[in-house]
Amino acid sequence: MKHTIRQIFRSGKFVVGFSIFVTILLIVIVYPLIITGEPLGIIGQGTFFPPGIYVSVYDSIGSPSYTLFLDDAAAKRIASKLSNDDRLAMKDWLIADGVPENQIDITDTEKLLDLWEKEYDPDKGLPGMTFAKQRYYQRLNDSLEGLLSTEAAIIAAKNAETGVLEETGVVKQSDYVNVGEVASVRVLPFGTDNFGRDVLTELVAATGVSLQIGLVAGLIATLIGLTLGLLAGYVGGLMDDVIVFITNLFLVIPTFVLLILISFSIGQEQRGPFVIAVVIGFTAWPWTARAVRAQVISLRNRDHVNLSKLSGHSIAHIILTDILPYIASYVIMALILQISLGILQEAALSILGLGPKTTEDPTLGLMMQWAMIYQAHILGKWWAYFPPLLTIALITFSMNLMNTGLDQVFNPALRD
Amino acid sequence: MNKKFWLIASLLLIASIALSACGTTPEAATPEATKAPEVTQVSEATVAPTLAPGAPLPRNETLYFNGQQWGPVVCWNPYSSSCNNALGIAQQDNARVVMFETPYLYNMLDGQVYPLLADGDYAWNDAHTEITFKIKAAAKWSDGTPVTAEDVAYTWATHVKYSTPTGSANMDYIDAIEAVDPQTVVIKAKLDEDGKAINPLIVASYVSSNYVIQKAWTQTLEERTGGDATELLADTAEDVVYSGPYYKFFADEAKVVFIRDDNYWGKDASMWGKLPVPKYLAHAMFKDNAAGFTALQAGEVDVSQQFNANIQDLWLKDNLPISTYLPDAPYGIGASLPTAFYNLQSPGLDQVAVRKAIAIAVDYDTIIANAMTNQSATFQQVPRSLMNPTPGEQALYDHDAVNDLQWAGKDIEGANKLLDDAGITDSDGDGWREYNGEKLSYVATCPNGWSDWQAAIEVVAAAGKEIGIEITTNYPEWAVYQTVVTKSDAPLPEGYDIFMMWSDGAGPTQPWSRIRHLLSSEFVGMASNWNGNWGQYSNPDVDELIKEIPGETDEARLKEIYTELVKIYLTDIPSFTLMYRPQSFHAVNESVWTNFPHEDDGTEPPVPPLDLTDGWSIAGLYNLTLVAE
C-alpha cells in the first residue's frame, strides 16, 4: 500500500492535479473561517460592481488626514473627468458652433474650459447632431463643473433641530487618508454579481456545493455501475444478459436528455443540490458498469478465482476478496472521472435553468446562469461569469490530470 | 489515384463553401447598419419602387424593432387576438396603429385622446349615456373606399355576433354602436336600473382601443368562413383591408417586414399632412433578450422594446449613440406597478400587522437598483399609492392625506415593533415568530425565468429573516404558476403565500381599472381570473367606491374617492407595489435614424415613449430624420 502511494506521487501529472485540487479544497474549507458572512447575502445596491477595494467615503472623511503635495494630483483629477476624446469632442462642438478652429487649443485645459463655458449652451442642438450626442455634451458639461477649482470641499451636516446646514469639516485637495486607517474597507476581488452579492464569497461557497454534488453524483454512479458490472461480469448467464440489456438501453438514450427530462419533471420545488446530485448519479452509471463488467470477465477465469470457487467460497466472498481488489485502481479512476462529470453536468443543467433551486445554495452552474440572464457576458462583466467558469475548468482539469497520473501507474500497458 | 481523390475532394469543398456563402446573402441586410450614415445623401429621392420580398432592405429606409415579436406571425386577422402579430395587431389601451386604426389615439403622457379616424372630439349626450363622433371625410381604406360610420357599427356587430375577445370584454357595457349617417357614429352604453350608463369609462375607452375594420371585407370573411365563429377567428386574413400607413410586406420565421402604403389617407392635411418617414418597419425574431440586446448594441435595431439591464452602460461606457426617454434613471416613464400579492387566507397573513411588517421591512431601493437596474422610479420619488408615476394620475389623490401611511422600506425596527405590539412574538425561542402557536413561515414566489421578478422576490424573502418571519422562495414554471394564481374560486394552495403579478399600465380607463383589478372583490370566485385581486381581498366599502368612480364626473368627489381608496390600500395592505415599470421599454439607437421622442423634445402634444407604434406615439414616426454625417 505504502509502495503504491509512493509510486502514485512519483507521477508528475498526478502531483500537479492533486495539488490543484487540494488547493481548491483548502480554500473552500479555510476561506469561510476568515471571511464570515452569508455567501448569498446581498451587500451591494446595484448590479455588477467591478472588482476592487471599496473604501467607505463617509469613514474616510472622519479618518486622520495626511497632507501630501503630489505634482500629478491635479493632472490626474482632470484626466479622469476630461479625456483626450472629450477634448476633441468639445472642439467639434465649438467648431460646429462657429468658433474659429485656430482659437481652440485643446491642450490648454484652462483656456479650453473658459471657451467652453462661454460658448456652450446645453439646450442648443446643433444641426445634424443626434440626441445621444447632445446628451453626451450635457453630461460632459456637468462633469466639468468645478474641475479646475483649487478650493477645498466643505463637509456640512444638517442641524437636527433647525434643519440648517452647518459646516463640520473641510477637505483640501492635498488631503489624503491611509486606506489602512479607514474604519470600513471591503476588498471585493471579484466585485459583485447581479444580486449585489460578493462574487468571491459566493464562488467559494458554490465550489463547495458543486464539489459535494460531484462527490454524491460520482459515488452513486460508481456504486451502481460497480455493483451491476460485478454481478454481470461474474455471475454471467441470464443475469448478465439482463444487466447488459438494461445498460445498453441507458447507453442508447443520450444521458443529458434523460437528465433534462428528469430534472424538469421533478419540478423546481424539489430540486435541491442533493436531489440534482442523485439524479446525475442515477443517469451516469452505464459506462462504469460496462467497463467493470469487461474487467471482471477477464478476471473471472483466473486461477486464484477458480481456486476460491473450488474452496466453496460464496459468490459475495469471491467478488469482494478475489475480484474487487484487482479492479480497485480502475474503480478509483472511474470515480474521479464521475465526480468531474457530475460537476460539469450540474453546470450544464443550471445554465439551462434546470439546476438546483436558486438562491438557497449557490452552485457554480447557478452563478453562471444568473450572470447569463443579466447579460454579464455581453456587457463585459467578466468577474461575474469567468471565475466560476475557471473554477469548473480547474476542478475538472485537476481531476483528469490525477486520473491520467493514476492510469500511468496502474495500467500495465502504459507503465514504463 | 490518391492525388486525384484529394483534388476532387478539395474542389468539392471549395464549391460547397462558395454555395453556402451565396445561401446566406439575403440575411446580410442588417450588418449594413454601421455604415448607413454615409449614404444619407442619396436617400429618399431614389427609392427602388419594387423590392422583392426577402431581399435586403435598404437600411436608411427601414426602422428596425426588437422586443415585440418573439415568434413567427400566424395571421393578419384583426378580429383574432391569437395572431401573434405583435407589430400589426394589438388592441389595447395604447392600441398599435401601424396597420389598423382606431377612431382615437390615447396619449399616456397627458391622458388625452386625439382623433385619428375620427373627426374632432367625441361628445357625450347630456344624460351621459351615448357617445357621438364623426369620421374624417379623408379617411380611406387601402382599397380606396372611404371609411364610414357603417364600418364602425359593423365591426362592433361582428364582435358581438362572433363573441370575439373584444366583443366579450365590452358586451356588458356597450349596448349598440350605430351609424346615424355615413360620417356619424353613436355608441350607446348599457344602462343600469336607474337609467345610468353601467360604466361610461369603458364605453369611452372603446374608441381609442379598438380597431375599425372594413364592413365589405368583414362580409367577405363571413362568407368565406360560413358564419362559424371559430373559423372566423382562425382565418389568416391575408387579404385583409386596412386603413393604416403600413401593411404586410413579408413575414417568415426570422423576420416580419411592413411596407408603407404611399396612398395612405393620413397624408391628407386633415390628419398628418404627410407620410410616416420610414418606408419599411422590420422586426427580426430574436432568440432572447441577450440576442436582441446585442443587435441594439450593433445598431441593427433602432427601437428596442425589451428590458435591457444596465442600459446606461451603452452610452456611458461603450459610447454608443443609444438613448432612452429620460437622460438618467429611471430612463423611462413608469406606468404599471408590479405587485406582490398576499394570500389573505394563509395563516398569519390574515393579520394586517404581519402584512404591514413584511411590506415595510422590504428593501425597495435594492429591488429597484438590482432587479430593475434602476429603471424604475424609487418610492422616495413617487410615494406608493394606487397610481402610476405619470403626473396625470399622481394629481388624482391627495398626497398629504396619506402621508402618515407611507413607508420607505427597510424599516426593520418598525416592523419588529409592529409585530411585538400585535403580540406576534417568538414564544418558543426558535428565532421565528408564532401566531396562534403556529410558526410564521411563508413561500414567496413568481414564475421561473422572469429574472427581474425573481431578483425582487429574493429581496422580499431576505426581509423576512430580519423580522423573524421565515420566507423561502420558489419559482414554478409559468405554465403551472398561471393556472394556480388565476384560479380564484378556491383558496390558493400552499407555496403561494406571497406572489408577484402585474397591474394595469397607462390607459383611458386608468387608474380606475388598475384599482379595480387590485382591490375589487368581484373577481373572487372566478374559476379563471385574469383580471386581478389574486390574493382574494374583499372589502364592501372598497367595492362601493370602485363602483362609484366610472359614473362620477365631479372632480373633487373623484379625488376624495381616490384618496380614500389609497388610504384603505395602504392601511389594509392586501398587496404592495415592488417597483414601477414602464408601459413599454423604449431605447433607441441613433446610428441611422434620429429625432426620436425624448423628454422635452418640443413636440406638442408630447409624443410618449411607446416605440412609435402604440397610441399617440405613432406620431413619432412622422418626426424621424436620417442621421446626417
Short mmCIF file of C-alpha atoms in Angstrom, two decimals, chain A residues 38 42 44-48 128-133 135-136 138-139 194-197 264 268-269 271 353-354 357-360 370 372-375 377-379 381, chain B residues 289-290 293-294 297 309-310 313 315-317 321-327 365-366 369-371 373 448 451-452 454-455 458 465 473-475 477 590 594 598 627-628:
data_model
loop_
_atom_site.label_atom_id
_atom_site.label_comp_id
_atom_site.label_asym_id
_atom_site.label_seq_id
_atom_site.Cartn_x
_atom_site.Cartn_y
_atom_site.Cartn_z
CA GLU A 38 -23.71 34.86 4.34
CA ILE A 42 -26.92 40.98 -0.74
CA GLY A 44 -24.43 45.86 -2.93
CA GLN A 45 -27.27 48.08 -4.03
CA GLY A 46 -26.82 47.83 -7.76
CA THR A 47 -25.54 45.22 -10.16
CA PHE A 48 -22.06 44.10 -11.16
CA GLY A 128 -27.30 67.08 -37.60
CA MET A 129 -26.34 66.16 -34.07
CA THR A 130 -28.01 63.07 -32.69
CA PHE A 131 -29.84 63.24 -29.45
CA ALA A 132 -27.44 60.78 -27.85
CA LYS A 133 -24.59 63.12 -28.69
CA ARG A 135 -26.87 64.25 -24.02
CA TYR A 136 -23.21 63.32 -24.07
CA GLN A 138 -24.74 67.75 -21.35
CA ARG A 139 -23.14 65.05 -19.21
CA ASN A 194 -26.38 40.85 -10.46
CA PHE A 195 -27.93 40.49 -6.99
CA GLY A 196 -25.24 42.66 -5.42
CA ARG A 197 -23.53 39.71 -3.73
CA PHE A 264 -37.80 19.11 -15.44
CA GLN A 268 -38.26 23.40 -9.06
CA GLU A 269 -39.62 22.90 -5.55
CA ARG A 271 -34.67 20.46 -6.81
CA GLY A 353 -32.33 26.78 -15.85
CA LEU A 354 -32.86 23.21 -14.64
CA LYS A 357 -33.37 25.63 -6.71
CA THR A 358 -31.94 29.12 -6.95
CA THR A 359 -30.60 31.17 -4.08
CA GLU A 360 -30.68 28.76 -1.19
CA TRP A 370 -27.59 34.33 -13.39
CA MET A 372 -26.02 34.99 -18.33
CA ILE A 373 -29.58 36.10 -17.54
CA TYR A 374 -28.28 39.54 -16.63
CA GLN A 375 -26.16 39.59 -19.79
CA HIS A 377 -21.11 38.21 -20.96
CA ILE A 378 -22.42 40.84 -23.34
CA LEU A 379 -21.81 43.78 -21.04
CA LYS A 381 -18.76 41.98 -16.69
CA ASN B 289 -33.24 39.34 -24.68
CA ALA B 290 -29.49 38.84 -24.95
CA PHE B 293 -29.55 43.45 -26.82
CA THR B 294 -26.55 42.57 -28.99
CA GLN B 297 -25.65 47.44 -29.49
CA ALA B 309 -30.25 45.56 -17.91
CA ASN B 310 -27.83 48.39 -17.14
CA ASP B 313 -23.56 51.37 -19.85
CA TRP B 315 -23.71 55.27 -23.66
CA LEU B 316 -21.59 55.84 -20.55
CA LYS B 317 -19.10 53.04 -21.15
CA PRO B 321 -25.42 56.61 -29.85
CA ILE B 322 -28.12 54.99 -27.74
CA SER B 323 -30.53 56.87 -25.53
CA THR B 324 -33.71 56.50 -23.54
CA TYR B 325 -36.62 58.83 -22.97
CA LEU B 326 -35.14 60.31 -19.80
CA PRO B 327 -31.39 61.02 -19.56
CA ASP B 365 -34.12 50.54 -3.03
CA THR B 366 -32.26 47.29 -3.53
CA ALA B 369 -31.24 49.11 -8.06
CA ASN B 370 -30.56 45.40 -8.52
CA ALA B 371 -33.58 43.79 -10.11
CA THR B 373 -31.00 48.13 -12.62
CA ASN B 448 -39.27 30.84 -13.17
CA SER B 451 -35.35 37.37 -13.92
CA ASP B 452 -36.23 40.84 -12.64
CA GLN B 454 -37.13 36.65 -9.28
CA ALA B 455 -34.49 39.06 -8.09
CA GLU B 458 -35.32 37.31 -3.33
CA LYS B 465 -35.25 36.83 8.06
CA THR B 473 -38.52 31.40 -2.37
CA ASN B 474 -39.77 29.11 -5.08
CA TYR B 475 -40.09 29.58 -8.81
CA GLU B 477 -42.76 27.29 -14.37
CA GLU B 590 -29.35 56.74 -33.42
CA THR B 594 -32.69 60.32 -35.17
CA HIS B 598 -37.49 62.17 -25.62
CA VAL B 627 -28.65 60.95 -39.24
CA ALA B 628 -26.63 63.33 -41.33
#
